[in-house]
Amino acid sequence: MDASQIVLTAEGRKKLEEELAYLEGEKAKEIVEHIKEARAFGDLSENAEYDAAKEDQARNAARIAEIRATLANAQDAVAGSNMIVSIGSNVTLVDGEGEASDFTIVGTTETNVLEHKISNESPVGRAIIGHAEGESVEVVLASGKKRVYAIAKISR
């Protein structure tokens, strides 16, 4: 797979499709109402409310275009074996001090540290993809430091 290729898990694709439906439906209607209300204030050349509504409309249109492009060009993550780390895998890594970290490997567009979702293109993601449970991997961090982790558990 090309390193610049966008990869989506089934969950990530569903979230983007839901966001697109919201932006094209409910959000678009809210913006149209806001524009109508702003027009009622009179002179559009000095109407901050109207300008804000039009900017909101432009942002919404840009996000819709971005989501459509992502969905059109994204590959679905191919489910791999539970024994090998791949996109969509839930992984438990143990560092040299015995500290365990749990996370899910996702495509770059789905990365969310707060939800423990790391990119397949991150240093850790690149280092563990294709490795099996029980293997040790060396991760080169952005700082240049190297860390060794053991893959303790892989699940879907």
C-alpha positions as a printed Julia matrix, in Angstrom:
156×3 Matrix{Float64}:
   0.0     0.0    0.0
   1.26    3.49  -0.89
   2.42    5.45   2.18
   0.3     8.44   1.1
  -2.82    6.28   0.69
  -5.69    7.11   3.04
  -6.86    4.05   4.97
 -10.12    3.89   6.92
 -11.43    1.33   9.35
 -15.11    0.45   9.05
 -15.76    2.62  12.13
 -13.85    5.56  10.63
 -15.73    5.33   7.32
 -19.06    5.22   9.18
 -18.16    8.31  11.25
 -17.22   10.27   8.13
 -20.42    9.21   6.36
 -22.47   10.3    9.4
 -20.66   13.65   9.56
 -21.25   14.17   5.83
 -24.97   13.44   6.22
 -25.17   15.94   9.11
 -23.28   18.67   7.23
 -25.34   18.22   4.06
 -28.63   17.99   5.95
 -29.18   19.58   9.35
 -26.13   21.87   9.33
 -26.88   23.19   5.82
 -30.46   23.99   6.87
 -29.22   25.82   9.99
 -26.88   27.92   7.84
 -29.63   28.8    5.34
 -31.84   29.94   8.25
 -28.98   31.99   9.69
 -28.44   33.69   6.31
 -32.18   34.46   6.01
 -32.22   35.97   9.51
 -29.09   38.01   8.78
 -30.59   39.4    5.56
 -33.5    40.71   7.61
 -31.1    43.04   9.44
 -30.79   45.23   6.36
 -27.73   46.55   4.53
 -25.63   43.49   3.67
 -22.45   45.51   3.07
 -22.17   46.35   6.78
 -23.91   43.29   8.21
 -21.52   41.28  10.42
 -24.19   38.64  11.05
 -24.54   38.04   7.31
 -20.75   37.87   6.83
 -20.46   35.33   9.66
 -23.24   33.2    8.17
 -21.6    33.24   4.73
 -18.23   32.27   6.28
 -19.95   29.41   8.09
 -21.49   28.34   4.78
 -18.05   28.37   3.11
 -16.47   26.33   5.96
 -19.3    23.81   5.76
 -18.89   23.47   1.98
 -15.12   23.02   2.37
 -15.55   20.3    5.01
 -18.12   18.53   2.83
 -15.67   18.57  -0.1
 -12.87   17.3    2.16
 -14.98   14.4    3.46
 -16.18   13.47  -0.04
 -12.58   13.45  -1.31
 -11.44   11.33   1.64
 -14.26    8.82   1.16
 -13.69    8.67  -2.59
  -9.95    8.07  -2.29
  -9.74    5.97   0.88
  -9.06    2.29   0.99
 -10.82    0.19   3.56
  -8.52   -1.38   6.12
  -8.08   -5.03   5.29
  -8.82   -7.19   8.27
  -5.76   -9.2    9.09
  -5.23  -12.08  11.39
  -5.64  -11.51  15.11
  -2.1   -12.84  15.36
  -0.51  -10.05  13.27
  -0.78   -6.28  13.9
  -2.65   -4.49  11.1
  -4.93   -1.47  10.76
  -7.91   -2.03  13.01
  -5.95   -4.09  15.54
  -6.32   -3.44  19.25
  -2.82   -3.8   20.66
  -1.29   -3.98  24.12
   2.38   -2.99  24.2
   4.64   -3.42  27.22
   7.72   -1.23  27.57
  11.03   -2.19  29.18
   9.78   -1.1   32.61
   6.69   -3.31  32.44
   4.25   -0.45  31.73
   1.41   -1.57  29.45
  -0.29    0.67  26.87
  -3.47   -0.21  24.98
  -4.46    1.38  21.68
  -5.99    0.77  18.28
  -4.09    1.13  14.99
  -6.06    3.32  12.55
  -5.46    5.27   9.34
  -4.12    8.81   9.65
  -7.53   10.47   9.25
  -8.9     8.58  12.27
  -6.06    9.3   14.7
  -7.34   10.4   18.12
  -4.98   10.23  21.09
  -7.83   10.77  23.58
  -9.53    7.62  22.26
  -6.19    5.73  22.18
  -6.22    5.51  18.38
  -2.78    5.87  16.81
  -1.9     6.22  13.16
  -0.42    3.43  11.1
   2.1     6.07   9.98
   3.2     7.08  13.51
   6.58    5.79  14.72
   4.89    3.16  16.91
   2.37    2.22  14.22
   5.05    1.77  11.56
   7.19   -0.29  13.92
   4.53   -2.8   14.96
   2.48   -3.32  11.77
   3.07   -6.83  10.47
   4.51   -8.14  13.75
   3.02  -10.92  15.84
   1.95  -11.22  19.43
   4.97  -11.96  21.63
   7.47  -10.21  19.35
   9.61   -7.29  20.47
   9.95   -4.22  18.28
  12.26   -1.23  18.36
  10.61    2.15  17.95
  12.59    5.22  16.93
  10.86    8.23  18.45
  10.78   11.69  16.87
  13.47   12.74  19.36
  15.77   10.06  17.91
  15.61    7.94  21.06
  14.96    4.24  20.65
  12.53    2.25  22.77
  11.83   -1.46  22.77
   8.28   -2.72  23.25
   6.86   -6.23  23.48
   3.57   -6.9   21.72
   1.63   -8.49  24.6
  -1.81   -8.82  22.99
  -3.51   -8.34  19.62
  -7.27   -8.42  19.09
  -9.93   -6.99  16.76
